[in-house]
Tab-separated table of C-alpha atoms in Angstrom:
chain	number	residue	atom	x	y	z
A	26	UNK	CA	0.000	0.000	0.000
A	27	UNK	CA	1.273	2.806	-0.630
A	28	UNK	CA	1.987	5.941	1.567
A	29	UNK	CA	0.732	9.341	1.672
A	30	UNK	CA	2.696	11.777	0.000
A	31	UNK	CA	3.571	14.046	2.707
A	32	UNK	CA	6.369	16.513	2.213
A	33	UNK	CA	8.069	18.722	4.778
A	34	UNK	CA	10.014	21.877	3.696
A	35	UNK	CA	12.401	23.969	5.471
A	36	UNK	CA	12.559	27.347	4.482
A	37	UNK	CA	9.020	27.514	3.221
A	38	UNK	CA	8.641	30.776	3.615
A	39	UNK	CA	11.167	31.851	1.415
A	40	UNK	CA	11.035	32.161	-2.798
A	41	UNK	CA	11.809	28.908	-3.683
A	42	UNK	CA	10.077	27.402	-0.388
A	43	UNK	CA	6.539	29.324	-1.631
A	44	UNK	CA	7.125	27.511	-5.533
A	45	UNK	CA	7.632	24.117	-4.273
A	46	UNK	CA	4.717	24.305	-1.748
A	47	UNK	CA	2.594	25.222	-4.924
A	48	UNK	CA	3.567	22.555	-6.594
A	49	UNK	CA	3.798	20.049	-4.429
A	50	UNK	CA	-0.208	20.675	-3.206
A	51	UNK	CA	-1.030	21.402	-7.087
A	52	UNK	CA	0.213	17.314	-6.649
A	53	UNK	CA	-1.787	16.092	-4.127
A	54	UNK	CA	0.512	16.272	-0.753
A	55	UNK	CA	0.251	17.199	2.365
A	56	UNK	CA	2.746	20.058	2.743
A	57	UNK	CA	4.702	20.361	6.102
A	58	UNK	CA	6.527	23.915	6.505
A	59	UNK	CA	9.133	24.805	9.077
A	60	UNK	CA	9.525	28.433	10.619
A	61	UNK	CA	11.289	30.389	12.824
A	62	UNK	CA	9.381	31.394	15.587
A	63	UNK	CA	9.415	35.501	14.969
A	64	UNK	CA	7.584	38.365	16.680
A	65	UNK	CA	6.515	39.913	13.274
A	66	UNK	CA	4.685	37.588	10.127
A	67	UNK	CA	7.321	36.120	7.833
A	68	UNK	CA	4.538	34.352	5.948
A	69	UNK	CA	3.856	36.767	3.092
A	70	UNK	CA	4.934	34.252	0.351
A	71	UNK	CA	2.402	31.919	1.222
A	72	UNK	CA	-0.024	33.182	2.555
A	73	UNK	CA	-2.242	32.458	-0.010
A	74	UNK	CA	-1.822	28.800	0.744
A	75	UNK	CA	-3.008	28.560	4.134
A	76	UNK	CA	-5.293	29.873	6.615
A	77	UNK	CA	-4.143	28.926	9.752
A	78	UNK	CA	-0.800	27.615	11.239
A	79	UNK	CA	-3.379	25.387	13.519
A	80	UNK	CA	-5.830	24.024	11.608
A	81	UNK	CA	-4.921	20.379	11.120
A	82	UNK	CA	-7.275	19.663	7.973
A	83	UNK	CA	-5.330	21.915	5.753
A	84	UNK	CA	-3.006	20.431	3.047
A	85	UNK	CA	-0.158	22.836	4.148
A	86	UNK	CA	0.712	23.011	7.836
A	87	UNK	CA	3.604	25.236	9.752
A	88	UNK	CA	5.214	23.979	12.428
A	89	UNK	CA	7.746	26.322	14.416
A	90	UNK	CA	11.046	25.449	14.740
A	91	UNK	CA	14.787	26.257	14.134
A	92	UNK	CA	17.864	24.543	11.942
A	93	UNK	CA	19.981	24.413	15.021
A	94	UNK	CA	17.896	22.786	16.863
A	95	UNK	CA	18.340	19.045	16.305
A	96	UNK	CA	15.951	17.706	19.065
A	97	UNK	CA	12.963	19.887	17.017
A	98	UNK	CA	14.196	18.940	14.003
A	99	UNK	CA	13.810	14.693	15.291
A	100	UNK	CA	11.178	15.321	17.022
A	101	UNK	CA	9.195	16.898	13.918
A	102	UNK	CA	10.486	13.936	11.476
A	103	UNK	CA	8.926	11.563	13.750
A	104	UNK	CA	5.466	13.668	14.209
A	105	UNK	CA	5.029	14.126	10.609
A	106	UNK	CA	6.484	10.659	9.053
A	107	UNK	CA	7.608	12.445	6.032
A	108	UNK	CA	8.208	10.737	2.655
A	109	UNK	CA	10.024	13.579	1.094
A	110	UNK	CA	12.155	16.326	3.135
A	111	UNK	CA	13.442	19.360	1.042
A	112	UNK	CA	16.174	21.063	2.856
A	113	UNK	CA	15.934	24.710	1.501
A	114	UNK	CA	16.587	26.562	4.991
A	115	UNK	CA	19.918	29.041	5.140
A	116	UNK	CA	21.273	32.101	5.601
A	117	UNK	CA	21.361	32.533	1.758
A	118	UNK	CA	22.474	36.046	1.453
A	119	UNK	CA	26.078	35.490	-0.028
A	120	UNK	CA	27.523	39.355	1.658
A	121	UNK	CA	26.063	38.868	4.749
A	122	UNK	CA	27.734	35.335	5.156
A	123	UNK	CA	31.047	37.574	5.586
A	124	UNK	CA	29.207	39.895	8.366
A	125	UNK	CA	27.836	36.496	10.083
A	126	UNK	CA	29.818	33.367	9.136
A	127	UNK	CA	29.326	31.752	12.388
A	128	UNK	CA	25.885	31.868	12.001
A	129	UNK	CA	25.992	31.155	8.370
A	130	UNK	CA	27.950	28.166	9.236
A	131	UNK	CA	26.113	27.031	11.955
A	132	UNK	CA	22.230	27.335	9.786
A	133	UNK	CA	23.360	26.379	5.965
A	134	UNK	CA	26.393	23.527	6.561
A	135	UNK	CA	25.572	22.189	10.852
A	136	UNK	CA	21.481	22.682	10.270
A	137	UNK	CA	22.015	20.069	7.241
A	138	UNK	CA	23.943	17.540	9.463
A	139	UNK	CA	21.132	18.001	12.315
A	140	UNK	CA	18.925	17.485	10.233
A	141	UNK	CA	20.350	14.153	8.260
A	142	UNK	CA	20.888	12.865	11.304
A	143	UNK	CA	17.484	13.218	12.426
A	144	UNK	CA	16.289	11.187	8.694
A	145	UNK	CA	18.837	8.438	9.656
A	146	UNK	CA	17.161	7.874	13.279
A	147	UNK	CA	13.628	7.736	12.334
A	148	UNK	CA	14.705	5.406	9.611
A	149	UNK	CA	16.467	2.949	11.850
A	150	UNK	CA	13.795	3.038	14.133
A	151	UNK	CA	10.666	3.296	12.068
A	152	UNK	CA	11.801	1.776	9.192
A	153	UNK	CA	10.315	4.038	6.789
A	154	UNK	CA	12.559	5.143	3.448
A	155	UNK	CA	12.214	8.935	3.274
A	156	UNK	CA	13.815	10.692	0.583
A	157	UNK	CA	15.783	13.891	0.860
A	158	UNK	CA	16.832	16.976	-1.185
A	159	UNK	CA	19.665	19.365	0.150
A	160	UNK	CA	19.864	22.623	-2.118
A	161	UNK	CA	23.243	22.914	-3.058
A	162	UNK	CA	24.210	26.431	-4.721
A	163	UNK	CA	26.448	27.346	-7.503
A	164	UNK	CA	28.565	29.494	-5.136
A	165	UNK	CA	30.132	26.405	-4.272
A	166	UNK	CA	31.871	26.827	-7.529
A	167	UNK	CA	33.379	30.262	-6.643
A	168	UNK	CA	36.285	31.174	-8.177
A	169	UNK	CA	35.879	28.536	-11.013
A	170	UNK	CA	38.261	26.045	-12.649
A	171	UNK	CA	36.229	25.152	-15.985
A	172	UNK	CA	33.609	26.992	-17.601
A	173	UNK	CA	30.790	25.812	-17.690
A	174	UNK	CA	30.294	23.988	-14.828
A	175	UNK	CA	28.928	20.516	-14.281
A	176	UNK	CA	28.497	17.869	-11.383
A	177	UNK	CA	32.311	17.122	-11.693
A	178	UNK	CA	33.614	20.608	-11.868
A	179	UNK	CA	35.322	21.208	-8.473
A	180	UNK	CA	34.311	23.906	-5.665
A	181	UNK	CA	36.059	26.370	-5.358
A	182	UNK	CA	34.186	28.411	-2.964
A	183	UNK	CA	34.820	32.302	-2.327
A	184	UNK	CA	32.402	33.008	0.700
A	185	UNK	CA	31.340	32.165	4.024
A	186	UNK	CA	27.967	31.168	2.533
A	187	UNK	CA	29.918	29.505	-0.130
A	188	UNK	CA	32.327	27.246	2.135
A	189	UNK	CA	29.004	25.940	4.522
A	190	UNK	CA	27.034	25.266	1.152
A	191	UNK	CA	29.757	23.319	0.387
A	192	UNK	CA	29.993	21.468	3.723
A	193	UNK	CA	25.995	20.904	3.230
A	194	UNK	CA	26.743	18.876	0.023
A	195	UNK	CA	29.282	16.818	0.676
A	196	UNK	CA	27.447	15.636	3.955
A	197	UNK	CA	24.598	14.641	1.987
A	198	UNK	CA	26.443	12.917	-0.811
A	199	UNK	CA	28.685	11.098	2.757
A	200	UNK	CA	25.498	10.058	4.142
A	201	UNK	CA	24.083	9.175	1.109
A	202	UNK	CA	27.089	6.239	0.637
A	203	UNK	CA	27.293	5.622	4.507
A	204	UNK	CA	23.436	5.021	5.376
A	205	UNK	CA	22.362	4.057	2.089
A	206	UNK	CA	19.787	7.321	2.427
A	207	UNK	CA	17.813	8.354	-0.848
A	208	UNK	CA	19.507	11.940	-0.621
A	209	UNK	CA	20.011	13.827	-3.927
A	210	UNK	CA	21.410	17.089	-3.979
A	211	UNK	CA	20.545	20.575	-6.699
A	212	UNK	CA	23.604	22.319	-7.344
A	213	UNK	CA	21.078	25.065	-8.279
A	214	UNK	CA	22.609	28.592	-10.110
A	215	UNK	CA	20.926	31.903	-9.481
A	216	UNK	CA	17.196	31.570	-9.954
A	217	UNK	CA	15.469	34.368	-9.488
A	218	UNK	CA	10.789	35.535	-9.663
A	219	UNK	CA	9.012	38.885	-8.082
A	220	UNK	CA	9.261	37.209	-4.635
A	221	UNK	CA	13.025	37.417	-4.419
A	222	UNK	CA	13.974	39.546	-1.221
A	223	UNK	CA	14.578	42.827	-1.922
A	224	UNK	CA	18.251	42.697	-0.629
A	225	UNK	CA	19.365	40.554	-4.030
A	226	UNK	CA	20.303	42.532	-6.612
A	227	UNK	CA	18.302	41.248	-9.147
A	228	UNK	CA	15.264	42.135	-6.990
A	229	UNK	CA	17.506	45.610	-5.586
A	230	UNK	CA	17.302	46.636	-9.862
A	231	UNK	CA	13.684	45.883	-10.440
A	232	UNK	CA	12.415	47.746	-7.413
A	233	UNK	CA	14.712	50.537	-8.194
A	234	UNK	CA	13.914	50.937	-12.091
A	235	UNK	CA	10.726	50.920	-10.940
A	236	UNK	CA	10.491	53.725	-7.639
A	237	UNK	CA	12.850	55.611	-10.111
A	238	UNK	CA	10.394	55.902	-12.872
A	239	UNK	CA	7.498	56.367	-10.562
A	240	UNK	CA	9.697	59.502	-9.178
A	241	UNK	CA	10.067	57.372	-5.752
A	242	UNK	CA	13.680	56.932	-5.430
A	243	UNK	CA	16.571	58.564	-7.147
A	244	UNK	CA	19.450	56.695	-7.619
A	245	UNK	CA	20.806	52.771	-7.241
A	246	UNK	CA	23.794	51.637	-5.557
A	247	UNK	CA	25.058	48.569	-6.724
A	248	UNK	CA	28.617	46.364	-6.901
A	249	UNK	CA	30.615	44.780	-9.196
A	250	UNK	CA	28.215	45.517	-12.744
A	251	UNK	CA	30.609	43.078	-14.648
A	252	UNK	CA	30.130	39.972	-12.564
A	253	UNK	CA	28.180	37.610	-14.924
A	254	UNK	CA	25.587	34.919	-13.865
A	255	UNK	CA	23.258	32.240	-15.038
A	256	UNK	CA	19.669	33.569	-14.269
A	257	UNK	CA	16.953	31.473	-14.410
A	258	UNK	CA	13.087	31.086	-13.392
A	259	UNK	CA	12.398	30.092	-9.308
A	260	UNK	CA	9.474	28.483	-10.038
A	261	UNK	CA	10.731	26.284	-13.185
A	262	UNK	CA	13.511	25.170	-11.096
A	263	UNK	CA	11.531	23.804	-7.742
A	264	UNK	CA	10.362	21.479	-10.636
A	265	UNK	CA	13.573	19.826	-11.190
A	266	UNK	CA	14.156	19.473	-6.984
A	267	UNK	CA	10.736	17.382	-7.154
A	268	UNK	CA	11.820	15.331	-9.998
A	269	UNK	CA	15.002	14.567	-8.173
A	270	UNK	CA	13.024	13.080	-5.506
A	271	UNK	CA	11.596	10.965	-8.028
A	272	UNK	CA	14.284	9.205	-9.608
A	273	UNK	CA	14.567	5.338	-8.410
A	274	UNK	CA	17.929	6.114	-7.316
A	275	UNK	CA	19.320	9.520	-5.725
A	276	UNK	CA	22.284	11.592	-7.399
A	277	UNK	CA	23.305	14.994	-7.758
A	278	UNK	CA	22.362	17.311	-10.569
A	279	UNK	CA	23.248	21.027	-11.656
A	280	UNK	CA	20.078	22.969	-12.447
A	281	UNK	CA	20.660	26.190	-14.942
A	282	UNK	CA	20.019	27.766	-18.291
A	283	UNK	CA	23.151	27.173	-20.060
A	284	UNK	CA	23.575	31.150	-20.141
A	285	UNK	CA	25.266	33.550	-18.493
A	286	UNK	CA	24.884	37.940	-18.153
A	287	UNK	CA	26.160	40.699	-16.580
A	288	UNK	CA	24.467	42.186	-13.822
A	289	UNK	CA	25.096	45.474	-16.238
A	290	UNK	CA	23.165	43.651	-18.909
A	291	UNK	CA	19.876	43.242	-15.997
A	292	UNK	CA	20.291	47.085	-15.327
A	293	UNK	CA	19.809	47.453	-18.746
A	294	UNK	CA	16.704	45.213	-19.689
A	295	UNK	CA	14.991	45.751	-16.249
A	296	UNK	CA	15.481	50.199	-16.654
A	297	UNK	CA	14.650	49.570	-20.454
A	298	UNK	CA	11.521	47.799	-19.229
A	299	UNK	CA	10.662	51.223	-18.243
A	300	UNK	CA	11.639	53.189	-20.679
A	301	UNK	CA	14.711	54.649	-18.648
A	302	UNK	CA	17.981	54.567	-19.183
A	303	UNK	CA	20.123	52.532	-16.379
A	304	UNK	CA	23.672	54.529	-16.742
A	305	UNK	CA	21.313	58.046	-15.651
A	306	UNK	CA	20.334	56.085	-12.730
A	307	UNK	CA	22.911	53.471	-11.705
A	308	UNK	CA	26.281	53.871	-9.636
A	309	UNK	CA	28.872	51.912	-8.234
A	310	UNK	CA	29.670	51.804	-4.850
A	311	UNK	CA	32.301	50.046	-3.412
A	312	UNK	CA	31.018	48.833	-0.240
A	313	UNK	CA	28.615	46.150	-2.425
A	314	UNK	CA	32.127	44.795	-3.554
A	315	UNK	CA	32.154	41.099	-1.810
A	316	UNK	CA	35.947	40.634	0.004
A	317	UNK	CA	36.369	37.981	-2.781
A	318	UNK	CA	34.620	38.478	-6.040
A	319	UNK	CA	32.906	35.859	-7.900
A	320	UNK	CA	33.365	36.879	-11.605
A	321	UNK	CA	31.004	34.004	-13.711
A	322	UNK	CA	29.358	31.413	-13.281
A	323	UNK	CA	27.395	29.157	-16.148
A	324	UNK	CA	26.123	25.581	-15.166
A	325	UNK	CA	25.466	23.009	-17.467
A	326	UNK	CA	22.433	21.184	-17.179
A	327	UNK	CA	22.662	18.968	-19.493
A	328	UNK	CA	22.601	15.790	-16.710
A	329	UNK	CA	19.263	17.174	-15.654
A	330	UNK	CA	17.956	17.673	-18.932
A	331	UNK	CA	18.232	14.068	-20.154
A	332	UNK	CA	18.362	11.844	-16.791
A	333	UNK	CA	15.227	13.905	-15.448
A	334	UNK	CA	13.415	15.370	-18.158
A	335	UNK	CA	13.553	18.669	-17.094
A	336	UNK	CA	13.283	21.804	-19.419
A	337	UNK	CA	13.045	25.599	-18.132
A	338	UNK	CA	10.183	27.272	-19.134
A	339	UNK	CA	11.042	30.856	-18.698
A	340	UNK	CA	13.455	32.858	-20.666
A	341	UNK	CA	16.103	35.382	-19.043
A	342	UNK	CA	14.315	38.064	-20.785
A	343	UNK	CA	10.674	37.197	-19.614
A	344	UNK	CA	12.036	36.937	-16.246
A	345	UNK	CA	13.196	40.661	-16.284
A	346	UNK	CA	10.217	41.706	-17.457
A	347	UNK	CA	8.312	39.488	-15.301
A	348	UNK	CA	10.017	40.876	-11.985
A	349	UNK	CA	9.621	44.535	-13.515
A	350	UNK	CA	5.528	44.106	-13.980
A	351	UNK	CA	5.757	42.798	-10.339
A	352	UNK	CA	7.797	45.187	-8.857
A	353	UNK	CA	6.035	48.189	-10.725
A	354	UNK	CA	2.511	46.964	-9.101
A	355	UNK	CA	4.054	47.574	-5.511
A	356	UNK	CA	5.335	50.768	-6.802
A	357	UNK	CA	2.401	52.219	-7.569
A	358	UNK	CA	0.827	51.417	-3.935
A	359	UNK	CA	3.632	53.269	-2.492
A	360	UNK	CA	2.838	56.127	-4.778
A	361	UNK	CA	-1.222	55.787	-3.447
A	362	UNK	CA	-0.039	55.412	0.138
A	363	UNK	CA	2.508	58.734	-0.238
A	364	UNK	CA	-0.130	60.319	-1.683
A	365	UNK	CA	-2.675	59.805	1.150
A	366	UNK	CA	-0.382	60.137	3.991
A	367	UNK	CA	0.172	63.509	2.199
A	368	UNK	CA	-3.436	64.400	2.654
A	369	UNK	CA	-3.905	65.539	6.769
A	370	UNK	CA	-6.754	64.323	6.997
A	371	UNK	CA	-5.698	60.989	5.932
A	372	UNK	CA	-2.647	61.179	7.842
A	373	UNK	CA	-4.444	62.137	11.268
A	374	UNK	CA	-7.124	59.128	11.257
């Protein structure tokens, strides 16, 4: 007989943790989400898939709890009796990891090993197969060796966040080979969609072009404009983590467009988008330089594409645009709400 699907994600709440929840109910499971307990709502990216962190008959619940806690994390394995856990939870900001490596550490590379472990318990006791995902990152290339890069390429990370994302993987694989656990691992380049935090730049240029056309901000500050990436779609990609989790036997895949451009080359699509012209508006500043630079990365995803059947559906350029329409929405609140905390009457109620 076979089990209920029933899914737990850490990091729910963030972009990709919204997408996969989508899909995964769009599928039939029953979604398990893990947050930080917080005294203000984190929830705003899916909010539109629950009603209430309580209400046990919902498809999607939230359950509170943290990625260095390891006792929470066995205790909610065993609760739940998950079939699929998707590890998306870390301090994913790649400057802050040099402001806070010890906590960066401690979340993205210890959080995975706390949480492993708890998988391995629950299946020596219970005796239930339950299959993992860890999101690896393409930052764990870093300063690369070979362009582009594939499963084989090796890391060469250049951050804090970099160096634990590394540690996350290679845990996985070692547990994978030592316990015989169905873990598979996304070595996942920059995917970006309009619920990107607004601290990436790719989100930091959409808002911007947009408050700057809607007379709402003046300039942007941004880094190194020649670093090149390999952008792709947030949603298309949570497609290829599930598909992982499919596969009869777990293995490690790099998910990407084959493409790579400048972060000058997003100024210019997302401002054109607008009908503005990014050099008028855009200027460097050194302190967004990271201590060590990563200069390109472009995966190959060629292993994905033919072992899982997985094909991106969004283009770079409909992505700008897509983020820009997004971004330009919440623009034109702020312009309502300036407006009618302009008015005193308004402002006084």
């Amino acid at each position: 007989m076979r089990r209920t699907q029933r899914a737990i994600i850490t990091g729910i709440t963030g972009q990709d943790g919204s997408y996969l929840a989508e899909l995964l109910l769009a599928k039939g499971y029953e979604v398990h989400g893990l947050v930080r307990r917080s005294s203000t709502f984190g929830t705003q990216r899916i909010e539109h898939l629950y009603r209430d962190v309580h209400d046990t008959d919902r498809p999607l619940q939230l359950h509170y709890g943290d990625m260095s806690d390891g006792n929470a994390l066995s205790r909610l394995i065993r609760e739940i009796r998950p079939t699929e856990v998707y590890n998306l939870a870390a301090q994913s900001h790649v400057r802050v990891s040099f402001d806070q490596p010890t906590y960066t550490a401690d979340v993205t590379a210890v959080g995975t090993l706390r949480l492993l472990e708890a998988i391995r318990d629950y299946q020596d006791a219970v005796g239930e197969r339950v299959r993992f995902y860890q999101a690896s990152s393409s930052e764990m290339y870093g300063k690369v060796v070979e362009v582009p890069q594939t499963e084989a390429t090796p890391f060469y990370p250049r951050s804090p966040y970099g160096v634990a994302k590394v540690y996350a993987h290679w845990i996985t694989v070692n547990y994978r080979e030592s316990y015989g656990l169905h873990a598979s691992c996304g070595i996942l380049f920059n995917h970006e969609s309009p619920r990107r935090g607004e601290t990436f730049v790719t989100r930091k240029i959409t808002r911007a072009a947009t408050r700057i056309k809607l007379g709402l901000q003046q300039k942007l500050y941004l880094g190194n404009l020649d670093a090149r990436r390999d952008w792709g779609f947030a949603g298309d990609y949570v497609e290829a983590m599930w598909l992982m989790l499919q596969q009869d036997m777990p293995d490690d895949y790099v998910v990407a467009m084959d493409e790579t451009h400048s972060v000058r080359e997003f100024c210019e699509k997302a401002f054109a988008a607008v009908g503005l012209d990014y050099r008028d508006h855009v200027e460097v500043d050194p302190r967004y330089y990271r201590p060590a630079e990563v200069d390109l990365l472009l995966g190959s995803a060629k292993k994905a594409r033919e072992r899982l059947g997985w094909q991106p559906r969004v283009s770079f350029d409909e992505l700008v645009a897509m983020m820009v329409k997004g971004d330009m929405e919440i623009a034109h609140k702020e312009v309502v709400l300036a407006a009618n905390c302009a008015d005193p009457v308004l402002h006084f109620r």
